[in-house]
PDB file of C-alpha atoms in Angstrom:
ATOM      1  CA  MET H   1     -28.747  23.802   7.433  1.00  0.00           C
ATOM      2  CA  ASP H   2     -27.215  26.480   9.633  1.00  0.00           C
ATOM      3  CA  HIS H   3     -24.193  24.966  11.298  1.00  0.00           C
ATOM      4  CA  PHE H   4     -20.489  25.371  11.543  1.00  0.00           C
ATOM      5  CA  PRO H   5     -18.339  23.384   9.124  1.00  0.00           C
ATOM      6  CA  LEU H   6     -18.016  19.696  10.011  1.00  0.00           C
ATOM      7  CA  MET H   7     -20.573  19.926  12.850  1.00  0.00           C
ATOM      8  CA  ALA H   8     -21.915  16.427  12.109  1.00  0.00           C
ATOM      9  CA  ALA H   9     -18.358  15.045  12.179  1.00  0.00           C
ATOM     10  CA  ALA H  10     -17.525  16.798  15.455  1.00  0.00           C
ATOM     11  CA  ILE H  11     -20.694  15.639  17.216  1.00  0.00           C
ATOM     12  CA  SER H  12     -20.248  12.102  15.870  1.00  0.00           C
ATOM     13  CA  THR H  13     -16.607  11.969  16.966  1.00  0.00           C
ATOM     14  CA  GLY H  14     -17.316  13.106  20.514  1.00  0.00           C
ATOM     15  CA  THR H  15     -20.379  10.932  20.937  1.00  0.00           C
ATOM     16  CA  VAL H  16     -18.721   7.715  19.783  1.00  0.00           C
ATOM     17  CA  ALA H  17     -15.392   8.386  21.531  1.00  0.00           C
ATOM     18  CA  LEU H  18     -17.201   8.721  24.857  1.00  0.00           C
ATOM     19  CA  ALA H  19     -19.538   5.785  24.217  1.00  0.00           C
ATOM     20  CA  GLU H  20     -16.610   3.550  23.254  1.00  0.00           C
ATOM     21  CA  ILE H  21     -14.747   3.914  26.565  1.00  0.00           C
ATOM     22  CA  GLY H  22     -15.206   0.657  28.453  1.00  0.00           C
ATOM     23  CA  ASP H  23     -17.011  -0.937  25.491  1.00  0.00           C
ATOM     24  CA  LYS H  24     -16.363  -4.542  24.477  1.00  0.00           C
ATOM     25  CA  THR H  25     -14.494  -3.404  21.369  1.00  0.00           C
ATOM     26  CA  GLN H  26     -12.063  -1.515  23.586  1.00  0.00           C
ATOM     27  CA  LEU H  27     -11.545  -4.713  25.548  1.00  0.00           C
ATOM     28  CA  LEU H  28     -11.078  -6.459  22.205  1.00  0.00           C
ATOM     29  CA  ALA H  29      -8.413  -3.885  21.227  1.00  0.00           C
ATOM     30  CA  LEU H  30      -6.558  -4.668  24.455  1.00  0.00           C
ATOM     31  CA  LEU H  31      -6.830  -8.410  23.803  1.00  0.00           C
ATOM     32  CA  LEU H  32      -5.551  -8.048  20.231  1.00  0.00           C
ATOM     33  CA  ALA H  33      -2.662  -5.816  21.354  1.00  0.00           C
ATOM     34  CA  ALA H  34      -1.634  -8.362  23.977  1.00  0.00           C
ATOM     35  CA  ARG H  35      -1.916 -11.281  21.556  1.00  0.00           C
ATOM     36  CA  PHE H  36      -0.232  -9.869  18.452  1.00  0.00           C
ATOM     37  CA  ARG H  37       1.983  -7.045  19.799  1.00  0.00           C
ATOM     38  CA  LYS H  38       1.775  -5.319  16.392  1.00  0.00           C
ATOM     39  CA  PRO H  39       0.047  -1.956  16.926  1.00  0.00           C
ATOM     40  CA  LEU H  40       0.042  -0.656  13.328  1.00  0.00           C
ATOM     41  CA  PRO H  41      -1.774  -3.627  11.733  1.00  0.00           C
ATOM     42  CA  ILE H  42      -4.234  -3.649  14.638  1.00  0.00           C
ATOM     43  CA  ILE H  43      -4.955   0.076  14.245  1.00  0.00           C
ATOM     44  CA  ALA H  44      -5.343  -0.375  10.475  1.00  0.00           C
ATOM     45  CA  GLY H  45      -7.770  -3.249  11.094  1.00  0.00           C
ATOM     46  CA  ILE H  46      -9.820  -1.113  13.491  1.00  0.00           C
ATOM     47  CA  LEU H  47      -9.940   1.659  10.883  1.00  0.00           C
ATOM     48  CA  VAL H  48     -11.069  -0.607   8.028  1.00  0.00           C
ATOM     49  CA  ALA H  49     -13.633  -2.497  10.116  1.00  0.00           C
ATOM     50  CA  THR H  50     -15.105   0.684  11.568  1.00  0.00           C
ATOM     51  CA  LEU H  51     -15.319   2.457   8.220  1.00  0.00           C
ATOM     52  CA  LEU H  52     -17.151  -0.500   6.670  1.00  0.00           C
ATOM     53  CA  ASN H  53     -19.443  -1.109   9.629  1.00  0.00           C
ATOM     54  CA  HIS H  54     -20.300   2.534  10.277  1.00  0.00           C
ATOM     55  CA  ALA H  55     -20.775   3.328   6.562  1.00  0.00           C
ATOM     56  CA  LEU H  56     -23.416   0.587   6.428  1.00  0.00           C
ATOM     57  CA  ALA H  57     -24.970   1.772   9.704  1.00  0.00           C
ATOM     58  CA  GLY H  58     -24.982   5.399   8.549  1.00  0.00           C
ATOM     59  CA  TRP H  59     -26.514   4.477   5.201  1.00  0.00           C
ATOM     60  CA  PHE H  60     -29.257   2.625   7.069  1.00  0.00           C
ATOM     61  CA  GLY H  61     -29.801   5.687   9.278  1.00  0.00           C
ATOM     62  CA  THR H  62     -30.310   7.924   6.240  1.00  0.00           C
ATOM     63  CA  LEU H  63     -32.821   5.428   4.818  1.00  0.00           C
ATOM     64  CA  VAL H  64     -34.749   5.402   8.084  1.00  0.00           C
ATOM     65  CA  ALA H  65     -34.797   9.199   8.017  1.00  0.00           C
ATOM     66  CA  GLN H  66     -36.364   9.098   4.529  1.00  0.00           C
ATOM     67  CA  TRP H  67     -39.027   6.517   5.419  1.00  0.00           C
ATOM     68  CA  LEU H  68     -40.421   8.251   8.483  1.00  0.00           C
ATOM     69  CA  THR H  69     -42.179  11.582   8.766  1.00  0.00           C
ATOM     70  CA  PRO H  70     -40.118  14.247  10.536  1.00  0.00           C
ATOM     71  CA  ASP H  71     -42.343  14.162  13.632  1.00  0.00           C
ATOM     72  CA  VAL H  72     -42.206  10.347  13.959  1.00  0.00           C
ATOM     73  CA  LEU H  73     -38.472  10.352  13.264  1.00  0.00           C
ATOM     74  CA  ARG H  74     -37.975  13.014  15.940  1.00  0.00           C
ATOM     75  CA  TRP H  75     -39.463  10.775  18.621  1.00  0.00           C
ATOM     76  CA  VAL H  76     -37.821   7.579  17.341  1.00  0.00           C
ATOM     77  CA  VAL H  77     -34.428   9.277  17.509  1.00  0.00           C
ATOM     78  CA  ALA H  78     -35.123  10.880  20.902  1.00  0.00           C
ATOM     79  CA  ILE H  79     -36.285   7.587  22.453  1.00  0.00           C
ATOM     80  CA  SER H  80     -33.417   5.692  20.830  1.00  0.00           C
ATOM     81  CA  PHE H  81     -30.816   8.152  22.177  1.00  0.00           C
ATOM     82  CA  LEU H  82     -32.419   7.777  25.613  1.00  0.00           C
ATOM     83  CA  ALA H  83     -32.191   3.982  25.303  1.00  0.00           C
ATOM     84  CA  VAL H  84     -28.523   4.216  24.284  1.00  0.00           C
ATOM     85  CA  ALA H  85     -27.902   6.538  27.274  1.00  0.00           C
ATOM     86  CA  ILE H  86     -29.281   3.861  29.599  1.00  0.00           C
ATOM     87  CA  TRP H  87     -27.430   1.086  27.719  1.00  0.00           C
ATOM     88  CA  THR H  88     -24.165   3.027  28.074  1.00  0.00           C
ATOM     89  CA  LEU H  89     -24.381   2.729  31.862  1.00  0.00           C
ATOM     90  CA  LYS H  90     -24.018  -1.059  31.607  1.00  0.00           C
ATOM     91  CA  PRO H  91     -20.347  -2.048  31.369  1.00  0.00           C
ATOM     92  CA  ASP H  92     -19.442  -4.399  28.527  1.00  0.00           C
ATOM     93  CA  LYS H  93     -17.494  -7.619  28.944  1.00  0.00           C
ATOM     94  CA  LEU H  94     -16.213 -10.017  26.342  1.00  0.00           C
ATOM     95  CA  ASP H  95     -18.149 -13.258  26.442  1.00  0.00           C
ATOM     96  CA  GLU H  96     -15.973 -15.919  27.994  1.00  0.00           C
ATOM     97  CA  GLY H  97     -15.252 -18.884  25.790  1.00  0.00           C
ATOM     98  CA  GLU H  98     -16.220 -16.948  22.657  1.00  0.00           C
ATOM     99  CA  GLU H  99     -13.704 -17.421  19.854  1.00  0.00           C
ATOM    100  CA  LEU H 100     -13.165 -13.937  18.428  1.00  0.00           C
ATOM    101  CA  LEU H 101      -9.755 -14.287  16.828  1.00  0.00           C
ATOM    102  CA  PRO H 102      -9.156 -16.323  13.696  1.00  0.00           C
ATOM    103  CA  ALA H 103      -5.686 -17.828  13.376  1.00  0.00           C
ATOM    104  CA  ARG H 104      -4.460 -15.244  10.829  1.00  0.00           C
ATOM    105  CA  GLY H 105      -2.405 -12.093  10.896  1.00  0.00           C
ATOM    106  CA  ALA H 106      -3.049  -9.136  13.177  1.00  0.00           C
ATOM    107  CA  PHE H 107      -4.690  -7.008  10.460  1.00  0.00           C
ATOM    108  CA  VAL H 108      -7.094  -9.705   9.237  1.00  0.00           C
ATOM    109  CA  ALA H 109      -7.948 -10.825  12.782  1.00  0.00           C
ATOM    110  CA  THR H 110      -8.586  -7.255  13.913  1.00  0.00           C
ATOM    111  CA  THR H 111     -10.670  -6.325  10.866  1.00  0.00           C
ATOM    112  CA  PHE H 112     -12.804  -9.437  11.163  1.00  0.00           C
ATOM    113  CA  ALA H 113     -13.188  -9.307  14.961  1.00  0.00           C
ATOM    114  CA  PHE H 114     -13.952  -5.562  15.097  1.00  0.00           C
ATOM    115  CA  PHE H 115     -16.483  -5.714  12.278  1.00  0.00           C
ATOM    116  CA  LEU H 116     -18.353  -8.539  14.006  1.00  0.00           C
ATOM    117  CA  ALA H 117     -18.055  -7.002  17.471  1.00  0.00           C
ATOM    118  CA  GLU H 118     -19.590  -3.742  16.201  1.00  0.00           C
ATOM    119  CA  ILE H 119     -22.732  -5.443  14.852  1.00  0.00           C
ATOM    120  CA  GLY H 120     -25.534  -4.366  17.165  1.00  0.00           C
ATOM    121  CA  ASP H 121     -23.092  -2.546  19.445  1.00  0.00           C
ATOM    122  CA  LYS H 122     -24.104   0.772  20.995  1.00  0.00           C
ATOM    123  CA  THR H 123     -21.631   2.686  18.800  1.00  0.00           C
ATOM    124  CA  GLN H 124     -23.186   1.142  15.690  1.00  0.00           C
ATOM    125  CA  VAL H 125     -26.660   2.050  16.958  1.00  0.00           C
ATOM    126  CA  ALA H 126     -25.366   5.551  17.708  1.00  0.00           C
ATOM    127  CA  THR H 127     -24.066   5.777  14.126  1.00  0.00           C
ATOM    128  CA  VAL H 128     -27.516   4.874  12.767  1.00  0.00           C
ATOM    129  CA  LEU H 129     -29.096   7.534  14.980  1.00  0.00           C
ATOM    130  CA  LEU H 130     -26.497  10.190  14.194  1.00  0.00           C
ATOM    131  CA  ALA H 131     -26.906   9.570  10.446  1.00  0.00           C
ATOM    132  CA  ALA H 132     -30.687   9.870  10.812  1.00  0.00           C
ATOM    133  CA  LYS H 133     -30.286  13.232  12.539  1.00  0.00           C
ATOM    134  CA  TYR H 134     -27.229  14.822  10.911  1.00  0.00           C
ATOM    135  CA  SER H 135     -25.936  15.235   7.397  1.00  0.00           C
ATOM    136  CA  PRO H 136     -23.929  14.824   5.320  1.00  0.00           C
ATOM    137  CA  LEU H 137     -23.501  11.089   5.776  1.00  0.00           C
ATOM    138  CA  TRP H 138     -19.755  11.148   5.091  1.00  0.00           C
ATOM    139  CA  GLU H 139     -19.240  13.495   8.070  1.00  0.00           C
ATOM    140  CA  VAL H 140     -21.105  11.136  10.377  1.00  0.00           C
ATOM    141  CA  VAL H 141     -19.120   8.104   9.180  1.00  0.00           C
ATOM    142  CA  VAL H 142     -15.796   9.936   9.388  1.00  0.00           C
ATOM    143  CA  GLY H 143     -16.734  11.303  12.824  1.00  0.00           C
ATOM    144  CA  THR H 144     -17.797   7.963  14.273  1.00  0.00           C
ATOM    145  CA  THR H 145     -14.686   6.313  12.833  1.00  0.00           C
ATOM    146  CA  VAL H 146     -12.420   8.981  14.337  1.00  0.00           C
ATOM    147  CA  GLY H 147     -14.262   8.545  17.651  1.00  0.00           C
ATOM    148  CA  MET H 148     -13.564   4.803  17.568  1.00  0.00           C
ATOM    149  CA  LEU H 149      -9.904   5.442  16.824  1.00  0.00           C
ATOM    150  CA  LEU H 150      -9.601   8.058  19.590  1.00  0.00           C
ATOM    151  CA  ALA H 151     -10.904   5.552  22.118  1.00  0.00           C
ATOM    152  CA  ASN H 152      -9.075   2.461  20.840  1.00  0.00           C
ATOM    153  CA  VAL H 153      -5.670   3.585  19.550  1.00  0.00           C
ATOM    154  CA  PRO H 154      -4.371   4.531  23.039  1.00  0.00           C
ATOM    155  CA  VAL H 155      -5.442   1.121  24.321  1.00  0.00           C
ATOM    156  CA  VAL H 156      -3.597  -0.597  21.496  1.00  0.00           C
ATOM    157  CA  LEU H 157      -0.482   1.546  21.932  1.00  0.00           C
ATOM    158  CA  LEU H 158      -0.274   1.547  25.703  1.00  0.00           C
ATOM    159  CA  GLY H 159      -1.813  -1.849  26.390  1.00  0.00           C
ATOM    160  CA  SER H 160      -2.936  -2.928  29.816  1.00  0.00           C
ATOM    161  CA  LYS H 161      -0.975  -0.197  31.634  1.00  0.00           C
ATOM    162  CA  LEU H 162      -3.386   2.449  30.436  1.00  0.00           C
ATOM    163  CA  ALA H 163      -6.491   0.250  30.474  1.00  0.00           C
ATOM    164  CA  ASP H 164      -6.069  -0.505  34.175  1.00  0.00           C
ATOM    165  CA  ARG H 165      -6.008   3.216  35.001  1.00  0.00           C
ATOM    166  CA  LEU H 166      -8.922   4.483  32.901  1.00  0.00           C
ATOM    167  CA  PRO H 167     -11.837   5.762  34.996  1.00  0.00           C
ATOM    168  CA  LEU H 168     -14.328   3.606  33.074  1.00  0.00           C
ATOM    169  CA  LYS H 169     -17.271   4.252  35.385  1.00  0.00           C
ATOM    170  CA  ALA H 170     -16.925   8.044  35.026  1.00  0.00           C
ATOM    171  CA  ALA H 171     -16.548   7.670  31.258  1.00  0.00           C
ATOM    172  CA  ARG H 172     -19.735   5.572  31.047  1.00  0.00           C
ATOM    173  CA  TYR H 173     -21.654   8.206  33.046  1.00  0.00           C
ATOM    174  CA  THR H 174     -20.318  10.990  30.818  1.00  0.00           C
ATOM    175  CA  ALA H 175     -21.306   9.073  27.686  1.00  0.00           C
ATOM    176  CA  ALA H 176     -24.776   8.435  29.133  1.00  0.00           C
ATOM    177  CA  VAL H 177     -25.197  12.163  29.786  1.00  0.00           C
ATOM    178  CA  VAL H 178     -24.133  12.958  26.197  1.00  0.00           C
ATOM    179  CA  PHE H 179     -26.745  10.538  24.813  1.00  0.00           C
ATOM    180  CA  LEU H 180     -29.366  11.948  27.212  1.00  0.00           C
ATOM    181  CA  VAL H 181     -28.608  15.486  25.983  1.00  0.00           C
ATOM    182  CA  LEU H 182     -28.886  14.272  22.377  1.00  0.00           C
ATOM    183  CA  ALA H 183     -32.248  12.652  23.234  1.00  0.00           C
ATOM    184  CA  ILE H 184     -33.542  15.891  24.745  1.00  0.00           C
ATOM    185  CA  TRP H 185     -32.152  17.881  21.821  1.00  0.00           C
ATOM    186  CA  ALA H 186     -33.901  15.593  19.304  1.00  0.00           C
ATOM    187  CA  ALA H 187     -37.181  15.772  21.265  1.00  0.00           C
ATOM    188  CA  VAL H 188     -37.126  19.561  21.566  1.00  0.00           C
ATOM    189  CA  ARG H 189     -35.531  20.639  18.279  1.00  0.00           C
ATOM    190  CA  GLY H 190     -36.566  17.761  16.066  1.00  0.00           C
ATOM    191  CA  ILE H 191     -34.563  16.304  13.199  1.00  0.00           C
ATOM    192  CA  GLY H 192     -32.726  18.398  10.670  1.00  0.00           C
TER     193      GLY H 192
END
């Protein structure tokens, strides 16, 4: 494949970092930071949970890519990226009354809560799609994990002061445009 080194990682990082802004897991990071006030264990928990979740999602994406013909996969990925672009425009909120935090340490609570919160989330879906389109898999997983950390670490470190000032609406629109461009790219250029 003709591409610059770490292209899959770079695209995955940017895509997920933008998609994550305003996402429920970013709200979860803020909640965990306010509750535990221990940034390093929270960041470590985000890292572990994201690596596990996105490795599974990426592995699934590579399997999907093997099962489908290139032409069918091209349109599945294009339509899926378009769906994620539309989904990105809807702001996430934590469900009220939902118990997300077990009564354990910051690391365990963060790892558990982030892993569960990512199941079916748009960044997990994006990881499946990115892994179906780009290779190698490790670059996609590393890229999506770095994207999650880029979006969540500042929230953990700076807490509600930063979260109140983020232009979430503009970030959602930017992320939607990125997914729309990826959808068009997949439709026009195909997979691989």
